Amino acid sequence: MAVSWRSWLANEGVKHLCLLIWLSMNVLLFWKTFLLYNQGPEYYYLHQMLGLGLCLSRASASVLNLNCSLILLPMCRTLLAYLRGSQKVPSRRTRRLLDKSRTFHITCGVTICIFSGVHVAAHLVNALSFSVNYREDFVELNAARYREEDPRKLLFTTVPGLTGVCMVLVLFLMITASTYAIRVSNYDIFWYTHNLFFVFYMLLMLHVSGDDWKPYKLRRLYFIWVCRDIQSFRWFADLLCVLYNKFWQENRPDYVNIQLYLSQTDGIQKIIGEKYQALNSRLFIGRPRWKLLFDEIAKCNRGKTVGVFCCGPNSISKTLHKLSNRNNSYGTRFEYNKESFS
């Protein structure tokens, strides 16, 4: 029997249109969030530490938040009865759509179950990554307190971890009690476990408020200084230390990236003085690997314009000028500027 498209559109069109809109919102939200945490400069160092686990955990969280905000609406019977019996919804097609509210509720519920699995799996990987990739330079970024800390402590001693475990248990009870066999054999079990939604949403609010992912802005200034002897650094070292401490106190450690290179050494390989410890940790022996530095900066500033300012001998100036004109796969454009006293 041939299908009448006019009849199909009248009976099914609005339903499928709403389903398409809902699906598009989920896909768009997942992809947009995934790209933000994968390529966003403010999450660069967190992404370096956690990798794909960060992107999946945050993208799945966005989908979960959307569906957790929608899943109760189809079950608001007072609202549905009001809409059916009033002139607020004049179209008969739209009124028939309200009869599909239970189906939409189940669809949101299945989506929550699937992405909860993705979210939990990603956070298990994140807990392990926090422990294995612990960095003393970014203590506030890391949920772990030291390298190789037991990842289970992050799950059971933090607010996001503990509330997340409790939410999984509540969700498991609600899912299992929603099966057809349980509803037919003992409807009361289904009814009472489904009323745990109040507990679930209380845990959700605590989970979201406790899950504080601090975005750290990308380093805006790369200060690279090459000298032949250690004493040449001293005249500018005090100011660099002041800037370094200032940005750390303002919770902006990534604003300036200081790299000092000592091209020659007479045995002394650090700036003498306790207050220069921050600079000594950024002191390297040898010459900068300029190509790698340019690649790193280009990757961290995709599609942006980066100013390059050179003050030094012609040999370095030519190298930087050549690298500034080189094409890169990140769409980053380098604008070269020179001031030389040699």
PDB file of C-alpha atoms in Angstrom, residues 21-303:
ATOM      1  CA  ILE A  21      15.246  19.822  16.423  1.00  0.00           C
ATOM      2  CA  TRP A  22      15.989  17.976  19.680  1.00  0.00           C
ATOM      3  CA  LEU A  23      18.592  15.778  17.999  1.00  0.00           C
ATOM      4  CA  SER A  24      20.244  18.783  16.343  1.00  0.00           C
ATOM      5  CA  MET A  25      20.464  20.569  19.686  1.00  0.00           C
ATOM      6  CA  ASN A  26      22.198  17.570  21.241  1.00  0.00           C
ATOM      7  CA  VAL A  27      24.668  17.145  18.396  1.00  0.00           C
ATOM      8  CA  LEU A  28      25.439  20.856  18.187  1.00  0.00           C
ATOM      9  CA  LEU A  29      25.898  21.181  21.945  1.00  0.00           C
ATOM     10  CA  PHE A  30      28.142  18.118  22.149  1.00  0.00           C
ATOM     11  CA  TRP A  31      30.318  19.198  19.223  1.00  0.00           C
ATOM     12  CA  LYS A  32      30.594  22.830  20.280  1.00  0.00           C
ATOM     13  CA  THR A  33      31.620  21.879  23.822  1.00  0.00           C
ATOM     14  CA  PHE A  34      34.041  19.235  22.564  1.00  0.00           C
ATOM     15  CA  LEU A  35      35.798  21.790  20.323  1.00  0.00           C
ATOM     16  CA  LEU A  36      35.903  24.365  23.129  1.00  0.00           C
ATOM     17  CA  TYR A  37      37.820  22.065  25.454  1.00  0.00           C
ATOM     18  CA  ASN A  38      39.897  20.574  22.647  1.00  0.00           C
ATOM     19  CA  GLN A  39      41.022  23.823  21.005  1.00  0.00           C
ATOM     20  CA  GLY A  40      40.072  26.622  23.417  1.00  0.00           C
ATOM     21  CA  PRO A  41      43.199  28.503  24.568  1.00  0.00           C
ATOM     22  CA  GLU A  42      41.815  28.935  28.082  1.00  0.00           C
ATOM     23  CA  TYR A  43      41.812  25.144  28.514  1.00  0.00           C
ATOM     24  CA  TYR A  44      45.135  24.476  26.795  1.00  0.00           C
ATOM     25  CA  TYR A  45      47.063  23.260  29.849  1.00  0.00           C
ATOM     26  CA  LEU A  46      44.128  21.292  31.238  1.00  0.00           C
ATOM     27  CA  HIS A  47      43.822  19.587  27.853  1.00  0.00           C
ATOM     28  CA  GLN A  48      47.537  18.840  27.846  1.00  0.00           C
ATOM     29  CA  MET A  49      47.068  17.098  31.181  1.00  0.00           C
ATOM     30  CA  LEU A  50      43.821  15.192  30.514  1.00  0.00           C
ATOM     31  CA  GLY A  51      43.620  14.895  26.735  1.00  0.00           C
ATOM     32  CA  LEU A  52      40.516  13.355  25.159  1.00  0.00           C
ATOM     33  CA  GLY A  53      39.017  12.559  28.570  1.00  0.00           C
ATOM     34  CA  LEU A  54      38.525  16.275  29.243  1.00  0.00           C
ATOM     35  CA  CYS A  55      36.702  16.854  25.939  1.00  0.00           C
ATOM     36  CA  LEU A  56      34.409  13.842  26.314  1.00  0.00           C
ATOM     37  CA  SER A  57      33.568  14.506  29.949  1.00  0.00           C
ATOM     38  CA  ARG A  58      32.602  18.136  29.310  1.00  0.00           C
ATOM     39  CA  ALA A  59      30.791  17.467  26.005  1.00  0.00           C
ATOM     40  CA  SER A  60      28.741  14.637  27.536  1.00  0.00           C
ATOM     41  CA  ALA A  61      28.010  16.857  30.549  1.00  0.00           C
ATOM     42  CA  SER A  62      26.498  19.476  28.232  1.00  0.00           C
ATOM     43  CA  VAL A  63      24.184  16.878  26.680  1.00  0.00           C
ATOM     44  CA  LEU A  64      23.247  15.586  30.138  1.00  0.00           C
ATOM     45  CA  ASN A  65      22.409  19.076  31.379  1.00  0.00           C
ATOM     46  CA  LEU A  66      20.170  19.698  28.371  1.00  0.00           C
ATOM     47  CA  ASN A  67      18.235  16.444  28.728  1.00  0.00           C
ATOM     48  CA  CYS A  68      17.981  16.693  32.518  1.00  0.00           C
ATOM     49  CA  SER A  69      16.313  20.066  31.992  1.00  0.00           C
ATOM     50  CA  LEU A  70      13.856  18.620  29.441  1.00  0.00           C
ATOM     51  CA  ILE A  71      12.978  15.210  30.835  1.00  0.00           C
ATOM     52  CA  LEU A  72      10.542  16.471  33.479  1.00  0.00           C
ATOM     53  CA  LEU A  73       8.528  18.694  31.144  1.00  0.00           C
ATOM     54  CA  PRO A  74       6.679  15.823  29.383  1.00  0.00           C
ATOM     55  CA  MET A  75       5.584  14.505  32.797  1.00  0.00           C
ATOM     56  CA  CYS A  76       4.133  17.781  34.078  1.00  0.00           C
ATOM     57  CA  ARG A  77       0.520  16.630  33.833  1.00  0.00           C
ATOM     58  CA  THR A  78      -1.002  19.857  35.122  1.00  0.00           C
ATOM     59  CA  LEU A  79       0.824  21.834  32.436  1.00  0.00           C
ATOM     60  CA  LEU A  80      -0.144  19.348  29.711  1.00  0.00           C
ATOM     61  CA  ALA A  81      -3.803  19.343  30.787  1.00  0.00           C
ATOM     62  CA  TYR A  82      -3.823  23.133  30.765  1.00  0.00           C
ATOM     63  CA  LEU A  83      -2.349  23.283  27.253  1.00  0.00           C
ATOM     64  CA  ARG A  84      -4.779  20.692  25.903  1.00  0.00           C
ATOM     65  CA  GLY A  85      -7.837  22.397  27.372  1.00  0.00           C
ATOM     66  CA  SER A  86      -6.974  25.991  26.577  1.00  0.00           C
ATOM     67  CA  GLN A  87      -6.678  28.068  23.451  1.00  0.00           C
ATOM     68  CA  LYS A  88      -2.935  28.479  23.985  1.00  0.00           C
ATOM     69  CA  VAL A  89      -2.373  25.656  21.495  1.00  0.00           C
ATOM     70  CA  PRO A  90      -4.934  26.175  18.709  1.00  0.00           C
ATOM     71  CA  SER A  91      -3.454  23.609  16.300  1.00  0.00           C
ATOM     72  CA  ARG A  92      -4.887  20.082  16.532  1.00  0.00           C
ATOM     73  CA  ARG A  93      -1.603  18.685  15.264  1.00  0.00           C
ATOM     74  CA  THR A  94       0.281  20.305  18.101  1.00  0.00           C
ATOM     75  CA  ARG A  95      -2.283  19.049  20.605  1.00  0.00           C
ATOM     76  CA  ARG A  96      -1.814  15.519  19.292  1.00  0.00           C
ATOM     77  CA  LEU A  97       1.895  16.029  19.754  1.00  0.00           C
ATOM     78  CA  LEU A  98       1.302  16.494  23.476  1.00  0.00           C
ATOM     79  CA  ASP A  99       0.044  12.906  23.550  1.00  0.00           C
ATOM     80  CA  LYS A 100       3.582  11.827  22.626  1.00  0.00           C
ATOM     81  CA  SER A 101       4.978  13.359  25.810  1.00  0.00           C
ATOM     82  CA  ARG A 102       5.696   9.957  27.393  1.00  0.00           C
ATOM     83  CA  THR A 103       7.716   8.902  24.345  1.00  0.00           C
ATOM     84  CA  PHE A 104       9.806  12.065  24.561  1.00  0.00           C
ATOM     85  CA  HIS A 105      10.309  11.451  28.285  1.00  0.00           C
ATOM     86  CA  ILE A 106      11.647   7.954  27.550  1.00  0.00           C
ATOM     87  CA  THR A 107      13.860   9.289  24.741  1.00  0.00           C
ATOM     88  CA  CYS A 108      15.443  11.829  27.084  1.00  0.00           C
ATOM     89  CA  GLY A 109      15.851   9.122  29.721  1.00  0.00           C
ATOM     90  CA  VAL A 110      17.667   6.759  27.341  1.00  0.00           C
ATOM     91  CA  THR A 111      19.908   9.645  26.244  1.00  0.00           C
ATOM     92  CA  ILE A 112      20.740  10.427  29.873  1.00  0.00           C
ATOM     93  CA  CYS A 113      21.681   6.776  30.462  1.00  0.00           C
ATOM     94  CA  ILE A 114      23.951   6.600  27.407  1.00  0.00           C
ATOM     95  CA  PHE A 115      25.781   9.861  28.037  1.00  0.00           C
ATOM     96  CA  SER A 116      26.053   9.124  31.746  1.00  0.00           C
ATOM     97  CA  GLY A 117      28.081   6.078  30.741  1.00  0.00           C
ATOM     98  CA  VAL A 118      30.304   8.247  28.521  1.00  0.00           C
ATOM     99  CA  HIS A 119      30.628  10.856  31.266  1.00  0.00           C
ATOM    100  CA  VAL A 120      31.576   8.329  33.951  1.00  0.00           C
ATOM    101  CA  ALA A 121      34.094   6.544  31.713  1.00  0.00           C
ATOM    102  CA  ALA A 122      35.731   9.861  30.751  1.00  0.00           C
ATOM    103  CA  HIS A 123      36.020  10.943  34.381  1.00  0.00           C
ATOM    104  CA  LEU A 124      37.597   7.635  35.361  1.00  0.00           C
ATOM    105  CA  VAL A 125      40.251   8.311  32.734  1.00  0.00           C
ATOM    106  CA  ASN A 126      40.568  11.915  33.990  1.00  0.00           C
ATOM    107  CA  ALA A 127      41.154  10.749  37.571  1.00  0.00           C
ATOM    108  CA  LEU A 128      43.978   8.514  36.369  1.00  0.00           C
ATOM    109  CA  SER A 129      45.414  11.296  34.179  1.00  0.00           C
ATOM    110  CA  PHE A 130      45.373  13.763  37.077  1.00  0.00           C
ATOM    111  CA  SER A 131      47.436  11.312  39.094  1.00  0.00           C
ATOM    112  CA  VAL A 132      49.884  10.278  36.375  1.00  0.00           C
ATOM    113  CA  ASN A 133      50.342  13.719  34.756  1.00  0.00           C
ATOM    114  CA  TYR A 134      50.637  15.731  37.969  1.00  0.00           C
ATOM    115  CA  ARG A 135      52.635  18.930  37.426  1.00  0.00           C
ATOM    116  CA  GLU A 136      54.062  21.068  40.202  1.00  0.00           C
ATOM    117  CA  ASP A 137      53.948  24.150  37.949  1.00  0.00           C
ATOM    118  CA  PHE A 138      50.123  24.024  37.872  1.00  0.00           C
ATOM    119  CA  VAL A 139      49.070  22.770  41.279  1.00  0.00           C
ATOM    120  CA  GLU A 140      45.731  24.605  41.180  1.00  0.00           C
ATOM    121  CA  LEU A 141      44.858  23.003  37.850  1.00  0.00           C
ATOM    122  CA  ASN A 142      45.315  19.486  39.145  1.00  0.00           C
ATOM    123  CA  ALA A 143      42.712  17.684  41.239  1.00  0.00           C
ATOM    124  CA  ALA A 144      45.435  15.369  42.547  1.00  0.00           C
ATOM    125  CA  ARG A 145      47.652  16.554  45.394  1.00  0.00           C
ATOM    126  CA  TYR A 146      50.779  14.709  44.290  1.00  0.00           C
ATOM    127  CA  ARG A 147      52.037  12.429  41.527  1.00  0.00           C
ATOM    128  CA  GLU A 148      50.705   8.862  41.534  1.00  0.00           C
ATOM    129  CA  GLU A 149      47.963   9.681  44.051  1.00  0.00           C
ATOM    130  CA  ASP A 150      45.364   6.907  44.195  1.00  0.00           C
ATOM    131  CA  PRO A 151      42.669   7.946  41.635  1.00  0.00           C
ATOM    132  CA  ARG A 152      40.006   6.401  43.883  1.00  0.00           C
ATOM    133  CA  LYS A 153      40.601   9.191  46.386  1.00  0.00           C
ATOM    134  CA  LEU A 154      39.541  11.719  43.754  1.00  0.00           C
ATOM    135  CA  LEU A 155      36.280   9.816  43.272  1.00  0.00           C
ATOM    136  CA  PHE A 156      35.347   9.338  46.921  1.00  0.00           C
ATOM    137  CA  THR A 157      36.867  12.351  48.720  1.00  0.00           C
ATOM    138  CA  THR A 158      35.763  15.215  46.448  1.00  0.00           C
ATOM    139  CA  VAL A 159      32.304  16.755  46.057  1.00  0.00           C
ATOM    140  CA  PRO A 160      32.077  16.098  42.274  1.00  0.00           C
ATOM    141  CA  GLY A 161      33.325  12.552  42.681  1.00  0.00           C
ATOM    142  CA  LEU A 162      31.123  11.590  45.625  1.00  0.00           C
ATOM    143  CA  THR A 163      27.959  13.171  44.234  1.00  0.00           C
ATOM    144  CA  GLY A 164      28.680  11.590  40.864  1.00  0.00           C
ATOM    145  CA  VAL A 165      28.865   8.120  42.394  1.00  0.00           C
ATOM    146  CA  CYS A 166      25.599   8.696  44.275  1.00  0.00           C
ATOM    147  CA  MET A 167      23.889   9.957  41.109  1.00  0.00           C
ATOM    148  CA  VAL A 168      24.948   6.830  39.226  1.00  0.00           C
ATOM    149  CA  LEU A 169      23.439   4.642  41.970  1.00  0.00           C
ATOM    150  CA  VAL A 170      20.160   6.582  41.962  1.00  0.00           C
ATOM    151  CA  LEU A 171      20.006   6.491  38.161  1.00  0.00           C
ATOM    152  CA  PHE A 172      20.640   2.742  38.192  1.00  0.00           C
ATOM    153  CA  LEU A 173      17.698   2.201  40.570  1.00  0.00           C
ATOM    154  CA  MET A 174      15.409   4.346  38.437  1.00  0.00           C
ATOM    155  CA  ILE A 175      16.440   2.575  35.220  1.00  0.00           C
ATOM    156  CA  THR A 176      16.054  -0.968  36.496  1.00  0.00           C
ATOM    157  CA  ALA A 177      12.695  -0.187  38.106  1.00  0.00           C
ATOM    158  CA  SER A 178      11.461   1.306  34.816  1.00  0.00           C
ATOM    159  CA  THR A 179      11.666  -1.950  32.894  1.00  0.00           C
ATOM    160  CA  TYR A 180       8.448  -3.483  31.610  1.00  0.00           C
ATOM    161  CA  ALA A 181       8.765  -6.557  33.868  1.00  0.00           C
ATOM    162  CA  ILE A 182       9.006  -4.468  37.051  1.00  0.00           C
ATOM    163  CA  ARG A 183       6.185  -2.133  36.064  1.00  0.00           C
ATOM    164  CA  VAL A 184       3.847  -5.048  35.335  1.00  0.00           C
ATOM    165  CA  SER A 185       4.728  -7.169  38.377  1.00  0.00           C
ATOM    166  CA  ASN A 186       4.953  -4.370  40.964  1.00  0.00           C
ATOM    167  CA  TYR A 187       4.043  -0.872  39.841  1.00  0.00           C
ATOM    168  CA  ASP A 188       4.712   0.544  43.309  1.00  0.00           C
ATOM    169  CA  ILE A 189       8.429  -0.188  42.962  1.00  0.00           C
ATOM    170  CA  PHE A 190       8.495   1.788  39.721  1.00  0.00           C
ATOM    171  CA  TRP A 191       6.516   4.635  41.296  1.00  0.00           C
ATOM    172  CA  TYR A 192       8.614   5.038  44.418  1.00  0.00           C
ATOM    173  CA  THR A 193      11.991   4.690  42.711  1.00  0.00           C
ATOM    174  CA  HIS A 194      10.981   7.217  40.069  1.00  0.00           C
ATOM    175  CA  ASN A 195      10.250   9.687  42.852  1.00  0.00           C
ATOM    176  CA  LEU A 196      13.968   9.569  43.608  1.00  0.00           C
ATOM    177  CA  PHE A 197      14.249  12.176  40.866  1.00  0.00           C
ATOM    178  CA  PHE A 198      14.130  14.786  43.628  1.00  0.00           C
ATOM    179  CA  VAL A 199      17.257  13.272  45.214  1.00  0.00           C
ATOM    180  CA  PHE A 200      18.866  13.022  41.785  1.00  0.00           C
ATOM    181  CA  TYR A 201      18.394  16.725  41.056  1.00  0.00           C
ATOM    182  CA  MET A 202      19.662  17.746  44.487  1.00  0.00           C
ATOM    183  CA  LEU A 203      22.809  15.719  43.844  1.00  0.00           C
ATOM    184  CA  LEU A 204      23.045  17.214  40.360  1.00  0.00           C
ATOM    185  CA  MET A 205      23.091  20.764  41.732  1.00  0.00           C
ATOM    186  CA  LEU A 206      25.816  19.832  44.229  1.00  0.00           C
ATOM    187  CA  HIS A 207      27.746  18.037  41.504  1.00  0.00           C
ATOM    188  CA  VAL A 208      27.673  20.993  39.134  1.00  0.00           C
ATOM    189  CA  SER A 209      28.576  23.543  41.828  1.00  0.00           C
ATOM    190  CA  GLY A 210      31.447  21.408  43.049  1.00  0.00           C
ATOM    191  CA  ASP A 211      32.809  20.635  39.595  1.00  0.00           C
ATOM    192  CA  ASP A 212      34.943  23.769  39.292  1.00  0.00           C
ATOM    193  CA  TRP A 213      37.034  23.591  36.134  1.00  0.00           C
ATOM    194  CA  LYS A 214      39.168  26.729  36.207  1.00  0.00           C
ATOM    195  CA  PRO A 215      39.891  28.091  32.728  1.00  0.00           C
ATOM    196  CA  TYR A 216      43.449  29.390  32.531  1.00  0.00           C
ATOM    197  CA  LYS A 217      44.017  31.960  29.808  1.00  0.00           C
ATOM    198  CA  LEU A 218      46.726  31.219  27.301  1.00  0.00           C
ATOM    199  CA  ARG A 219      50.110  32.912  27.784  1.00  0.00           C
ATOM    200  CA  ARG A 220      49.901  36.213  25.995  1.00  0.00           C
ATOM    201  CA  LEU A 221      53.594  37.050  26.128  1.00  0.00           C
ATOM    202  CA  TYR A 222      56.475  34.732  25.264  1.00  0.00           C
ATOM    203  CA  PHE A 223      59.652  36.342  26.592  1.00  0.00           C
ATOM    204  CA  ILE A 224      62.713  34.524  25.214  1.00  0.00           C
ATOM    205  CA  TRP A 225      66.129  35.874  26.197  1.00  0.00           C
ATOM    206  CA  VAL A 226      69.469  34.501  25.003  1.00  0.00           C
ATOM    207  CA  CYS A 227      72.719  35.541  26.719  1.00  0.00           C
ATOM    208  CA  ARG A 228      76.313  34.322  26.632  1.00  0.00           C
ATOM    209  CA  ASP A 229      77.013  34.486  30.386  1.00  0.00           C
ATOM    210  CA  ILE A 230      74.919  34.206  33.516  1.00  0.00           C
ATOM    211  CA  GLN A 231      75.703  37.710  34.765  1.00  0.00           C
ATOM    212  CA  SER A 232      73.956  39.270  31.766  1.00  0.00           C
ATOM    213  CA  PHE A 233      70.604  38.155  33.148  1.00  0.00           C
ATOM    214  CA  ARG A 234      70.982  39.932  36.488  1.00  0.00           C
ATOM    215  CA  TRP A 235      70.202  43.479  35.383  1.00  0.00           C
ATOM    216  CA  PHE A 236      66.694  42.442  34.266  1.00  0.00           C
ATOM    217  CA  ALA A 237      66.081  39.516  36.615  1.00  0.00           C
ATOM    218  CA  ASP A 238      64.441  41.549  39.404  1.00  0.00           C
ATOM    219  CA  LEU A 239      61.762  42.946  37.101  1.00  0.00           C
ATOM    220  CA  LEU A 240      61.053  39.499  35.642  1.00  0.00           C
ATOM    221  CA  CYS A 241      60.605  38.082  39.156  1.00  0.00           C
ATOM    222  CA  VAL A 242      58.209  40.893  40.057  1.00  0.00           C
ATOM    223  CA  LEU A 243      56.117  40.213  36.934  1.00  0.00           C
ATOM    224  CA  TYR A 244      56.152  36.472  37.542  1.00  0.00           C
ATOM    225  CA  ASN A 245      54.971  36.804  41.152  1.00  0.00           C
ATOM    226  CA  LYS A 246      52.376  39.428  40.217  1.00  0.00           C
ATOM    227  CA  PHE A 247      50.664  37.187  37.667  1.00  0.00           C
ATOM    228  CA  TRP A 248      50.684  34.205  40.012  1.00  0.00           C
ATOM    229  CA  GLN A 249      49.012  36.268  42.734  1.00  0.00           C
ATOM    230  CA  GLU A 250      46.400  37.409  40.202  1.00  0.00           C
ATOM    231  CA  ASN A 251      45.746  33.778  39.253  1.00  0.00           C
ATOM    232  CA  ARG A 252      47.123  34.399  35.754  1.00  0.00           C
ATOM    233  CA  PRO A 253      50.253  32.238  35.637  1.00  0.00           C
ATOM    234  CA  ASP A 254      49.986  31.740  31.887  1.00  0.00           C
ATOM    235  CA  TYR A 255      50.049  35.393  30.934  1.00  0.00           C
ATOM    236  CA  VAL A 256      53.829  35.480  30.518  1.00  0.00           C
ATOM    237  CA  ASN A 257      56.089  32.617  29.410  1.00  0.00           C
ATOM    238  CA  ILE A 258      59.686  33.315  30.415  1.00  0.00           C
ATOM    239  CA  GLN A 259      62.447  31.262  28.783  1.00  0.00           C
ATOM    240  CA  LEU A 260      66.104  32.123  29.446  1.00  0.00           C
ATOM    241  CA  TYR A 261      68.889  30.535  27.384  1.00  0.00           C
ATOM    242  CA  LEU A 262      72.563  30.499  28.366  1.00  0.00           C
ATOM    243  CA  SER A 263      74.583  29.933  25.182  1.00  0.00           C
ATOM    244  CA  GLN A 264      77.914  29.597  27.041  1.00  0.00           C
ATOM    245  CA  THR A 265      78.738  28.515  30.573  1.00  0.00           C
ATOM    246  CA  ASP A 266      81.774  28.805  32.819  1.00  0.00           C
ATOM    247  CA  GLY A 267      80.428  26.351  35.365  1.00  0.00           C
ATOM    248  CA  ILE A 268      77.804  28.654  36.908  1.00  0.00           C
ATOM    249  CA  GLN A 269      74.413  27.572  35.589  1.00  0.00           C
ATOM    250  CA  LYS A 270      72.003  29.544  37.749  1.00  0.00           C
ATOM    251  CA  ILE A 271      71.346  33.074  38.936  1.00  0.00           C
ATOM    252  CA  ILE A 272      72.624  33.346  42.512  1.00  0.00           C
ATOM    253  CA  GLY A 273      69.954  34.328  45.034  1.00  0.00           C
ATOM    254  CA  GLU A 274      66.920  32.712  46.657  1.00  0.00           C
ATOM    255  CA  LYS A 275      64.510  35.166  45.059  1.00  0.00           C
ATOM    256  CA  TYR A 276      65.571  34.027  41.574  1.00  0.00           C
ATOM    257  CA  GLN A 277      64.391  30.432  41.980  1.00  0.00           C
ATOM    258  CA  ALA A 278      61.431  31.050  39.652  1.00  0.00           C
ATOM    259  CA  LEU A 279      63.803  32.176  36.900  1.00  0.00           C
ATOM    260  CA  ASN A 280      66.324  29.383  37.462  1.00  0.00           C
ATOM    261  CA  SER A 281      63.601  26.831  36.718  1.00  0.00           C
ATOM    262  CA  ARG A 282      63.209  28.537  33.325  1.00  0.00           C
ATOM    263  CA  LEU A 283      66.931  28.712  32.559  1.00  0.00           C
ATOM    264  CA  PHE A 284      68.195  26.426  29.770  1.00  0.00           C
ATOM    265  CA  ILE A 285      71.697  25.688  28.571  1.00  0.00           C
ATOM    266  CA  GLY A 286      72.169  26.098  24.823  1.00  0.00           C
ATOM    267  CA  ARG A 287      70.197  27.932  22.171  1.00  0.00           C
ATOM    268  CA  PRO A 288      66.436  28.062  21.572  1.00  0.00           C
ATOM    269  CA  ARG A 289      64.899  25.585  19.141  1.00  0.00           C
ATOM    270  CA  TRP A 290      63.103  28.342  17.288  1.00  0.00           C
ATOM    271  CA  LYS A 291      61.107  26.153  14.926  1.00  0.00           C
ATOM    272  CA  LEU A 292      59.603  24.136  17.789  1.00  0.00           C
ATOM    273  CA  LEU A 293      58.770  27.352  19.657  1.00  0.00           C
ATOM    274  CA  PHE A 294      56.997  28.798  16.626  1.00  0.00           C
ATOM    275  CA  ASP A 295      55.060  25.550  16.120  1.00  0.00           C
ATOM    276  CA  GLU A 296      53.963  25.543  19.767  1.00  0.00           C
ATOM    277  CA  ILE A 297      52.847  29.174  19.658  1.00  0.00           C
ATOM    278  CA  ALA A 298      50.998  28.609  16.367  1.00  0.00           C
ATOM    279  CA  LYS A 299      49.178  25.594  17.794  1.00  0.00           C
ATOM    280  CA  CYS A 300      48.107  27.518  20.890  1.00  0.00           C
ATOM    281  CA  ASN A 301      46.876  30.501  18.847  1.00  0.00           C
ATOM    282  CA  ARG A 302      45.010  28.868  15.973  1.00  0.00           C
ATOM    283  CA  GLY A 303      43.762  31.313  13.373  1.00  0.00           C
TER     284      GLY A 303
END
